[in-house]
Amino acid sequence: MIETRLHGRGGQGVVIASLILAKAAQKQGFSVQAFPEFGVERRGAPLCAFLRLDENPIRIRCRITSPDHLMVFDPYLLQSPVLVDGFKPSGTLTINIGTGSNPASQSSGDGDKAGGLGRGVLPDWLKTMKDKHNWKIFGVEASGLAASLGIGSASSPVANTAMAGAFARATGIVSLDSIIEAMHESFGAEAAKNIEAAKQAYEKVRRL
Amino acid sequence: MPKTDEQDKKGTGATFPKKMEPVPIVITGNQAVAWGAFLAKTQVISAYPITPQTTIIEALAELMPKADWPYRFMTVESEHSAMASLIGSSMAAARSFTATSSQGLLLMHELLHWASGARLPIVMANVNRAIAAPWCLWSDQQDSLSQRDTGWAQIYCATAQEALDAVILSFRVAEEIHLPFMIVLDAFTLSHTAEAVLIPSPEQVREFLPPYKPPFKLDVNEPRAFGGLPKPEFYEAVRQRLDRDLKKAESAWTSAQASWRDLTGRGLEAVETYCLEKDTEVAIIASGAAGQTAHAAVDRMREASLKAGLVIVRMFRPFPSSRLREVLAGIPKIEVVDRAFSWGHKGIWTESIQSAFYSLKEDERPKIYGYITGMGGVDITVKTFEWIVRHAISRSEPEPETVWAHDIKENTRGKVLAKK
């Protein structure tokens, strides 16, 4: 069983990202389960979603408390170590560091509010834990990519499809091809630019 | 027929899969319910939105325009009106469907009695959501189990596939015994969880579920009186028949799900068992999505040499008492996992299970342990089941009162802390 927890904010497409990755993984023969941590939905409020993949049928239907992998859609959320609760050793953490011009997560000028992540610099606590637990940390300017492709609005780009592409490269579990196929089926006329975002993120994601 | 080449724009799976051979699509439990109602060729849908049910009706709103049969989709001003309008449409012999949750179901209560009393085969999906006050969005079974005595059959689903299949099976059995069916699914852990689901072909469903043709119907060209005021003796006889016929739902369901298995390869038994062996010391009784987690928990406990087994009960009304006595014969301890309470008494499933075994001689009766967990969406994990199994194994007699599993958890944490 491979368990992934996705952290972001309402409006960033976190739940859809978990769904696209599930659809893609299912095409590769995985049993899949994708679901949101459901709270009172509000744009901008922190939220998370869960993704389970397994070669065998998935039975458990509880939240994911010890994820193998993490995805963080807003680096500001990493001001709090609570986000990495239960994160397993040797896991892969994919972070959206390219924050576009979303006012909630602006990197220009005050990147230090995100512990330097806005500039791709890991905060000290994360560096320490990364070395201790042998985590692999990847960064991608997902919001910037989304904004340049006109996904979402200029002030609130939707980074989810770029993040899916970055996750594919960082973990190697789900292939870019199956993500593209899943987006083709799910997004209709919107598919093209989202596929482009996933492709570019796949190319540009880098180890931090 | 519905187009097969159209892309699914919103990702809700609102088109037939391109290939009609069994290819699963990834959809949520709520979308699966909508598919079930669509494939059953529902003729009247009347609903009012409430979280976490709303996405059923949203998915139906996308699916129904593809219908090649006459239908009416009504958005009404309350759940009470939703059920009232279906009582009318079902009396006029239209296959009728709605979905609701929590407070919405409670608002329908008066009309639930009317629907069963009038012998109308309405099918309703209830997404289990805890009841206020205080407000809660998450799952427990208080809403549906509070409707225990309304004369509706109740089927608890554990997967999205089960939810889809249950809608189609429910229409078939409801129309056979002339009583309404409630299919029940957990909020979020099932309703909003996306997983692979096989969509049956319209041909398969057509073969399984013929059009609804009741012996009497509301028809302006052939006027009749319905539900008028009978004398007490006649009223009593009608009520007796209601019980007799609701009890028939169990055998009707058993044979319907066997035909469904022949057609699709998937059965949906009223009672499903796992790891009930000669050595089983404790059998967990669970329902809904938590039953799936219990299944995984039993696997882990067996690896750790804990002799646990599992019964997933899908049918709550009519209550499959004799089937439960049969499958649990010889098991010394039963632990019932409840997610709803009859306040001032005990867990609602526990009460029904205890009454099912009371007819046995005292020395043949298993010891029945009642637990409550997962109220208001408290996460039910593999560990939760391990805790309660160890709790029952370590006690030769059940506690006099229902045990709240979070108390056990705290005790366990307490012990761990004390050791440190």
XYZ file of C-alpha atoms in Angstrom:
628
model
C 0.000 0.000 0.000
C 1.288 3.445 -0.951
C -0.309 6.278 1.017
C -0.053 9.942 0.060
C -1.392 12.951 1.911
C -1.993 16.185 0.027
C -2.001 19.514 1.853
C -3.170 22.797 0.404
C -5.866 25.428 0.572
C -9.446 25.578 -0.643
C -9.442 26.673 -4.294
C -6.056 25.146 -5.198
C -7.613 21.995 -6.641
C -6.119 19.663 -4.035
C -9.057 17.242 -4.092
C -9.093 17.148 -7.896
C -5.341 16.442 -7.833
C -5.951 13.382 -5.647
C -8.692 12.275 -8.046
C -6.543 12.705 -11.170
C -3.701 10.751 -9.576
C -6.172 8.010 -8.589
C -7.588 7.797 -12.109
C -4.068 7.698 -13.545
C -2.916 4.996 -11.123
C -6.024 2.941 -11.846
C -5.049 2.897 -15.520
C -1.761 1.336 -14.451
C -3.629 -1.452 -12.666
C -3.577 -0.119 -9.094
C -6.522 -0.387 -6.731
C -7.204 3.228 -5.817
C -8.917 5.302 -3.173
C -9.005 9.124 -3.152
C -10.923 11.235 -0.665
C -10.918 14.661 0.952
C -10.585 15.483 4.624
C -13.929 17.137 4.720
C -14.385 20.244 6.784
C -16.426 23.322 6.260
C -15.327 24.250 2.746
C -13.847 27.696 2.431
C -11.623 29.182 -0.228
C -8.177 29.764 1.209
C -8.614 27.605 4.310
C -6.088 24.797 4.865
C -7.381 21.391 3.835
C -6.028 18.020 2.901
C -6.860 15.046 0.737
C -5.759 11.430 0.788
C -4.663 8.967 -1.881
C -4.212 5.225 -1.397
C -2.768 2.944 -4.060
C -2.279 -0.791 -3.762
C -1.772 -3.854 -5.914
C -4.407 -5.611 -3.776
C -7.961 -4.468 -3.052
C -7.993 -1.568 -0.564
C -10.160 -2.274 2.462
C -9.295 0.354 5.047
C -11.452 3.463 4.992
C -9.859 5.726 7.561
C -7.718 8.821 7.235
C -4.011 8.516 6.418
C -1.894 9.143 9.509
C 1.485 7.746 8.380
C 1.869 8.769 4.747
C 4.604 7.380 2.496
C 4.509 10.594 0.487
C 3.402 14.163 1.011
C 2.373 16.899 -1.401
C 2.270 20.496 -0.181
C 0.479 22.969 -2.432
C 1.298 26.068 -0.383
C 4.753 26.416 1.196
C 3.332 28.718 3.865
C 1.640 25.688 5.367
C 5.152 24.392 6.121
C 5.562 27.054 8.783
C 4.117 24.389 11.015
C 5.822 21.003 11.484
C 2.341 19.553 12.157
C 2.148 19.035 8.405
C 4.751 16.267 8.465
C 3.043 14.350 11.317
C 3.524 10.638 10.795
C 5.514 11.127 7.552
C 7.443 7.901 7.025
C 11.244 7.721 6.701
C 12.581 7.780 3.100
C 9.309 9.367 1.930
C 9.018 11.886 -0.868
C 7.772 15.416 -0.192
C 6.757 17.477 -3.230
C 6.344 21.207 -2.566
C 4.831 23.930 -4.698
C 7.510 26.622 -4.276
C 6.588 28.763 -7.260
C 3.849 30.642 -5.627
C 2.629 32.749 -8.526
C 1.004 35.919 -7.337
C -1.450 34.345 -4.920
C -1.588 36.919 -2.106
C -1.940 34.109 0.425
C 1.425 32.766 -0.578
C 3.430 35.537 -2.217
C 7.081 34.785 -2.574
C 8.293 38.198 -3.672
C 9.907 40.158 -0.898
C 8.756 38.091 2.054
C 9.699 34.560 1.089
C 11.079 34.150 4.594
C 7.542 33.962 5.909
C 7.497 30.541 4.281
C 10.821 29.804 5.915
C 12.586 30.715 2.676
C 10.643 28.117 0.695
C 9.412 30.820 -1.642
C 13.036 30.938 -2.818
C 13.432 27.153 -2.718
C 15.335 27.270 0.596
C 14.244 24.722 3.195
C 13.575 26.029 6.701
C 16.007 24.764 9.338
C 13.563 22.468 11.110
C 12.726 20.759 7.821
C 16.407 20.410 6.881
C 17.096 18.716 10.212
C 14.153 16.343 9.883
C 14.968 15.633 6.247
C 18.447 14.434 7.183
C 17.187 12.489 10.193
C 14.432 10.657 8.270
C 16.117 10.491 4.888
C 13.244 12.323 3.207
C 13.516 13.219 -0.464
C 12.260 16.752 -0.972
C 11.300 18.172 -4.346
C 10.222 21.676 -5.320
C 8.372 22.948 -8.356
C 7.062 26.364 -9.272
C 3.595 24.961 -9.824
C 1.593 28.145 -9.251
C 3.892 30.091 -11.551
C 3.434 27.474 -14.270
C -0.329 27.466 -13.807
C -0.454 31.276 -13.967
C 1.620 31.369 -17.160
C -0.751 28.855 -18.787
C -3.870 30.682 -17.665
C -5.082 27.939 -15.309
C -7.274 29.615 -12.730
C -6.928 33.391 -12.491
C -3.743 35.456 -12.455
C -4.224 36.187 -8.755
C -5.241 32.603 -7.852
C -3.615 30.143 -10.236
C -4.738 26.537 -9.789
C -1.591 24.516 -9.308
C -3.056 21.035 -9.027
C -2.268 19.656 -12.471
C 1.297 20.968 -12.351
C 1.661 19.353 -8.921
C 0.410 16.044 -10.332
C 3.124 16.169 -12.995
C 5.766 16.991 -10.384
C 4.565 14.129 -8.166
C 4.894 11.710 -11.078
C 8.546 12.682 -11.560
C 9.403 12.858 -7.847
C 7.952 9.486 -6.877
C 7.937 7.510 -10.130
C 4.739 5.737 -9.002
C 2.280 7.205 -11.467
C 3.475 7.824 -15.020
C 3.105 11.146 -16.813
C 1.363 9.303 -19.653
C -1.410 7.966 -17.422
C -1.859 11.396 -15.829
C -2.246 12.886 -19.306
C -4.779 10.191 -20.229
C -6.747 10.795 -17.010
C -6.831 14.548 -17.663
C -7.939 13.998 -21.251
C -10.929 12.040 -19.996
C -11.798 14.320 -17.105
C -11.235 17.878 -18.285
C -12.726 17.995 -21.790
C -11.848 21.309 -23.441
C -9.746 22.356 -20.441
C -7.457 19.341 -20.823
C -4.816 20.829 -23.138
C -3.424 23.543 -20.863
C -3.562 21.296 -17.825
C -1.650 18.597 -19.665
C 0.911 21.242 -20.616
C 1.203 22.258 -16.937
C 1.795 18.643 -15.888
C 4.408 18.160 -18.623
C 6.292 21.333 -17.747
C 6.208 20.556 -14.036
C 7.478 17.053 -14.781
C 10.468 18.609 -16.571
C 11.136 21.442 -14.125
C 10.698 19.811 -10.703
C 13.982 19.771 -8.806
C 15.477 18.198 -5.724
C 15.770 20.595 -2.770
C -29.262 5.424 -25.969
C -26.806 7.653 -24.120
C -23.883 8.858 -26.173
C -20.722 6.884 -25.630
C -18.293 9.249 -27.291
C -18.904 12.366 -25.271
C -16.192 13.468 -22.877
C -16.968 13.711 -19.218
C -16.553 17.408 -18.666
C -16.683 17.742 -14.929
C -14.964 14.510 -14.065
C -18.112 13.083 -12.503
C -18.170 10.055 -14.772
C -21.411 11.257 -16.320
C -21.024 9.259 -19.515
C -20.947 5.583 -20.183
C -17.431 4.219 -20.291
C -16.239 4.041 -23.892
C -15.886 0.305 -23.864
C -19.006 -1.521 -22.744
C -17.159 -4.606 -21.568
C -16.532 -4.342 -17.837
C -14.046 -1.487 -17.487
C -14.140 0.187 -14.102
C -14.310 3.970 -13.851
C -13.112 5.931 -10.824
C -16.090 7.646 -9.180
C -17.282 8.462 -5.667
C -19.887 6.556 -3.663
C -22.405 9.331 -4.319
C -21.772 9.245 -8.069
C -22.206 5.458 -7.935
C -25.621 5.911 -6.305
C -26.617 8.325 -9.076
C -25.521 5.793 -11.689
C -27.671 3.172 -9.976
C -30.759 5.404 -10.061
C -30.072 6.340 -13.697
C -29.560 2.763 -14.868
C -32.751 1.741 -13.028
C -34.563 4.133 -15.403
C -35.959 6.185 -12.563
C -38.954 8.204 -13.734
C -39.345 10.753 -10.956
C -36.581 12.312 -8.874
C -37.515 14.870 -6.264
C -34.922 16.229 -3.881
C -33.662 18.999 -1.653
C -29.913 19.555 -1.131
C -28.053 18.733 2.070
C -24.367 17.988 2.639
C -23.130 15.246 2.163
C -25.927 14.018 -0.088
C -26.023 16.884 -2.599
C -23.511 15.378 -5.037
C -25.899 12.443 -5.665
C -28.526 14.802 -7.006
C -25.904 16.863 -8.860
C -24.616 13.737 -10.601
C -28.203 12.717 -11.439
C -28.832 16.167 -12.904
C -25.948 15.468 -15.290
C -27.035 11.925 -16.085
C -30.795 12.301 -16.534
C -30.714 14.434 -19.712
C -29.260 11.315 -21.381
C -32.414 9.363 -20.495
C -34.355 7.901 -23.416
C -37.512 7.521 -21.294
C -39.922 10.162 -19.936
C -38.844 11.467 -16.549
C -39.416 14.369 -14.180
C -36.648 15.939 -12.095
C -38.120 18.070 -9.320
C -36.274 20.498 -7.086
C -38.559 21.142 -4.153
C -38.473 23.424 -1.130
C -37.822 20.817 1.586
C -37.160 17.141 2.199
C -40.717 16.829 3.481
C -41.941 17.979 0.060
C -39.458 15.684 -1.682
C -40.944 12.614 -0.011
C -44.504 13.923 -0.368
C -44.077 14.357 -4.125
C -42.611 10.857 -4.466
C -45.588 9.439 -2.598
C -47.733 10.972 -5.336
C -45.529 9.841 -8.221
C -45.109 6.318 -6.864
C -48.890 6.014 -6.439
C -49.143 6.953 -10.108
C -46.828 3.985 -10.857
C -43.682 5.997 -11.628
C -40.367 4.575 -10.428
C -39.375 7.173 -7.823
C -36.059 8.076 -6.209
C -34.627 10.624 -3.793
C -31.570 11.091 -1.621
C -31.043 12.845 1.679
C -29.041 12.985 4.902
C -29.342 13.666 8.601
C -31.775 16.523 9.394
C -33.325 16.092 5.953
C -34.219 12.489 6.716
C -35.629 13.526 10.098
C -37.820 16.132 8.429
C -39.253 13.357 6.224
C -40.109 11.159 9.187
C -43.892 11.554 9.082
C -43.964 10.730 5.391
C -41.679 7.712 5.722
C -44.479 6.051 7.667
C -46.952 7.084 4.982
C -44.803 5.671 2.156
C -44.558 2.235 3.781
C -48.194 2.243 4.938
C -49.304 3.091 1.387
C -47.051 0.234 0.164
C -45.028 2.380 -2.226
C -41.724 1.008 -3.604
C -39.815 4.296 -3.341
C -36.025 3.971 -3.150
C -34.082 6.556 -1.201
C -30.356 6.884 -0.583
C -29.492 8.238 2.836
C -25.926 9.399 3.310
C -25.280 8.860 6.996
C -24.536 12.137 8.727
C -24.634 12.811 12.455
C -27.564 14.692 13.914
C -27.512 18.160 15.518
C -27.125 19.615 18.104
C -24.275 20.348 18.044
C -23.870 20.687 14.291
C -21.880 17.930 12.652
C -21.147 17.113 9.010
C -19.558 13.726 9.445
C -20.768 10.181 9.495
C -22.604 8.147 12.078
C -25.765 6.074 11.825
C -28.065 7.986 14.161
C -30.154 9.447 11.306
C -31.031 6.190 9.534
C -31.269 3.984 12.621
C -33.678 6.500 14.178
C -36.030 5.560 11.294
C -35.949 1.910 12.426
C -39.690 1.577 12.964
C -40.963 3.356 9.847
C -41.517 0.142 7.862
C -38.704 0.839 5.372
C -36.162 -1.828 4.486
C -32.624 -0.595 5.200
C -29.470 -1.702 3.363
C -26.026 -0.540 4.553
C -23.341 -0.315 1.860
C -19.591 -0.655 2.345
C -18.182 0.285 -1.081
C -19.168 2.505 -4.001
C -19.822 -0.602 -6.104
C -22.192 -1.924 -3.439
C -24.001 1.421 -3.403
C -24.603 1.290 -7.158
C -25.709 -2.329 -7.113
C -27.897 -1.753 -4.028
C -29.995 0.908 -5.791
C -30.858 -1.475 -8.634
C -31.452 -4.433 -6.292
C -33.598 -2.259 -4.027
C -35.947 -1.229 -6.837
C -36.391 -4.861 -7.814
C -37.180 -6.093 -4.302
C -39.201 -2.999 -3.327
C -41.456 -3.442 -6.365
C -41.809 -7.149 -5.621
C -42.930 -6.728 -1.995
C -44.505 -3.248 -2.419
C -42.471 -1.530 0.282
C -39.896 1.284 0.258
C -36.123 0.777 0.524
C -33.505 3.004 2.096
C -29.950 2.401 0.986
C -27.467 3.838 3.416
C -23.890 4.961 2.887
C -21.354 6.667 5.142
C -20.638 10.359 4.743
C -17.246 11.030 3.161
C -15.579 7.665 3.863
C -17.933 6.328 1.211
C -19.978 9.213 -0.228
C -16.969 11.348 -1.235
C -14.386 8.594 -1.693
C -13.396 7.888 -5.286
C -12.662 4.290 -6.225
C -13.029 1.930 -9.170
C -16.635 1.012 -9.986
C -17.965 -1.237 -12.734
C -20.952 0.306 -14.495
C -23.450 -2.403 -15.497
C -24.684 -2.208 -19.072
C -28.239 -0.953 -19.706
C -28.964 -4.411 -21.181
C -27.958 -6.135 -17.938
C -30.181 -3.836 -15.891
C -33.095 -4.170 -18.317
C -32.965 -7.934 -17.946
C -32.827 -7.712 -14.153
C -35.309 -4.918 -13.517
C -38.503 -4.948 -15.583
C -40.684 -1.787 -15.746
C -42.770 -1.116 -12.626
C -46.386 -2.197 -13.100
C -48.339 -2.178 -9.832
C -51.788 -3.824 -9.601
C -53.401 -0.481 -8.655
C -52.364 3.042 -9.458
C -53.499 6.627 -9.270
C -55.157 7.169 -12.635
C -57.695 9.882 -13.502
C -59.284 7.580 -16.086
C -59.826 4.854 -13.531
C -60.561 6.580 -10.218
C -59.899 4.745 -6.950
C -59.600 5.740 -3.280
C -56.243 5.280 -1.541
C -55.317 5.353 2.140
C -58.821 6.260 3.371
C -60.085 5.793 6.914
C -60.736 2.106 7.621
C -62.330 0.548 10.691
C -59.877 -0.409 13.471
C -60.038 -4.158 12.700
C -59.175 -3.517 9.062
C -56.417 -1.075 10.031
C -54.900 -3.685 12.337
C -54.967 -6.324 9.608
C -53.249 -3.935 7.179
C -50.524 -3.237 9.722
C -50.029 -6.961 10.267
C -49.557 -7.397 6.522
C -46.968 -4.621 6.509
C -44.818 -6.625 8.934
C -45.402 -9.906 7.120
C -44.375 -8.409 3.784
C -41.403 -6.467 5.099
C -40.096 -9.747 6.513
C -40.375 -11.202 3.002
C -37.780 -8.637 1.901
C -34.975 -10.818 3.275
C -35.667 -13.887 1.133
C -36.613 -11.686 -1.842
C -33.281 -9.862 -1.458
C -31.386 -13.137 -1.179
C -32.779 -14.446 -4.437
C -32.508 -11.060 -6.215
C -28.826 -10.726 -5.312
C -28.237 -14.301 -6.518
C -29.697 -13.366 -9.930
C -27.576 -10.208 -9.919
C -24.525 -12.386 -9.228
C -25.410 -14.604 -12.204
C -25.714 -11.532 -14.388
C -22.740 -9.454 -13.218
C -20.585 -11.744 -11.084
C -21.314 -9.583 -8.013
C -23.624 -10.647 -5.191
C -24.708 -8.494 -2.264
C -25.759 -10.730 0.580
C -27.746 -9.444 3.528
C -25.110 -10.910 5.848
C -21.483 -11.421 4.859
C -18.977 -13.354 6.948
C -15.195 -13.422 7.122
C -12.877 -15.679 9.140
C -15.639 -17.351 11.126
C -13.658 -20.536 11.856
C -13.924 -23.215 14.496
C -11.212 -21.457 16.491
C -12.827 -17.971 16.303
C -13.032 -16.531 19.809
C -14.551 -13.164 18.974
C -16.702 -12.142 16.034
C -16.957 -8.435 15.254
C -20.327 -7.272 13.923
C -19.986 -4.134 11.818
C -21.962 -2.304 9.156
C -21.295 0.235 6.427
C -17.859 1.400 5.342
C -16.418 0.542 8.768
C -16.986 -3.121 7.872
C -14.251 -2.807 5.251
C -11.800 -1.432 7.792
C -12.834 -4.257 10.149
C -11.976 -6.731 7.387
C -8.436 -5.329 7.188
C -8.254 -5.364 10.997
C -9.206 -9.051 11.155
C -6.408 -9.855 8.673
C -3.919 -8.085 10.917
C -5.239 -9.663 14.101
C -5.074 -13.139 12.572
C -1.409 -12.461 11.714
C -0.921 -11.590 15.387
C -2.689 -14.839 16.448
C -5.796 -13.045 17.727
C -8.691 -15.318 16.828
C -11.083 -12.729 15.455
C -13.777 -13.059 12.811
C -16.191 -10.648 11.181
C -19.822 -10.358 10.200
C -20.789 -7.433 7.978
C -24.539 -6.932 8.239
C -25.942 -5.102 5.234
C -29.626 -5.526 6.026
C -30.895 -3.823 9.182
C -34.627 -4.027 8.456
C -35.969 -6.600 8.116
C -33.490 -7.866 10.680
C -31.798 -11.086 9.496
C -32.039 -12.748 12.931
C -32.093 -16.402 11.929
C -29.286 -15.935 9.405
C -27.166 -14.315 12.132
C -27.892 -17.167 14.566
C -26.855 -19.574 11.824
C -23.540 -17.953 10.841
C -22.526 -17.192 14.427
C -23.405 -20.615 15.874
C -20.644 -21.809 18.200
C -18.804 -18.452 18.412
C -18.390 -17.702 22.136
C -18.138 -13.899 21.989
C -19.762 -11.370 19.702
C -18.856 -7.723 19.746
C -21.209 -5.298 18.125
C -19.752 -2.045 16.847
C -22.428 0.624 17.007
C -22.359 4.140 15.613
C -25.737 5.202 16.952
C -27.397 5.116 20.330
C -30.845 4.638 21.763
C -30.277 7.263 24.461
C -30.931 5.991 27.934
C -30.621 2.390 26.768
C -27.852 1.028 24.507
C -26.395 0.896 20.987
C -29.105 0.279 18.384
C -27.412 -2.594 16.543
C -26.469 -4.142 19.906
C -30.093 -4.144 20.963
C -31.225 -5.869 17.756
C -28.428 -8.469 17.930
C -29.178 -9.254 21.574
C -32.840 -9.741 20.803
C -31.955 -12.037 17.869
C -30.047 -14.366 20.210
C -32.427 -14.241 23.184
C -34.570 -17.037 21.743
C -31.658 -19.472 22.176
C -31.261 -21.479 25.382
C -29.056 -19.662 27.844
C -26.121 -22.079 27.495
C -26.226 -21.713 23.687
C -26.251 -17.925 23.711
C -22.991 -16.147 22.846
C -21.779 -13.385 25.119
C -22.649 -10.121 23.425
C -20.363 -7.104 23.971
C -21.610 -3.699 22.867
C -19.235 -0.923 21.735
C -19.757 2.575 20.431
C -17.241 4.246 18.168
C -17.125 6.604 15.211
C -19.862 8.957 16.363
C -19.878 12.196 14.368
C -17.132 10.959 12.060
C -14.557 9.923 14.680
C -12.050 7.960 12.594
C -12.547 4.189 12.869
C -9.171 2.594 12.266
C -7.642 -0.882 12.283
C -6.388 -0.010 15.782
C -9.934 0.767 16.952
C -10.978 -2.786 16.105
C -7.821 -4.227 17.687
C -8.571 -2.345 20.899
C -12.115 -3.575 21.170
C -11.223 -7.171 20.283
C -8.536 -7.217 22.988
C -11.013 -5.625 25.391
C -13.563 -8.400 24.802
C -10.983 -11.192 24.894
C -9.655 -9.972 28.241
C -13.116 -10.026 29.891
C -15.086 -13.186 30.531
C -18.349 -11.217 30.844
C -19.584 -8.165 28.923
C -19.729 -4.846 30.769
C -23.243 -4.043 31.988
C -23.233 -0.813 29.971
C -22.263 -0.151 26.346
C -18.526 0.584 26.179
C -17.455 3.788 24.438
C -14.355 2.822 22.494
C -12.653 6.194 22.915
C -12.548 5.445 26.636
C -10.573 2.310 25.841
C -8.245 4.281 23.612
C -7.560 6.757 26.381
C -6.919 3.933 28.808
C -4.477 2.407 26.386
C -2.715 5.711 25.904
C -2.670 6.119 29.662
C -0.951 2.779 30.087
C 1.612 3.581 27.421
C 2.373 6.893 29.140
C 2.635 5.209 32.539
C 5.205 2.767 31.151
C 7.287 5.596 29.794
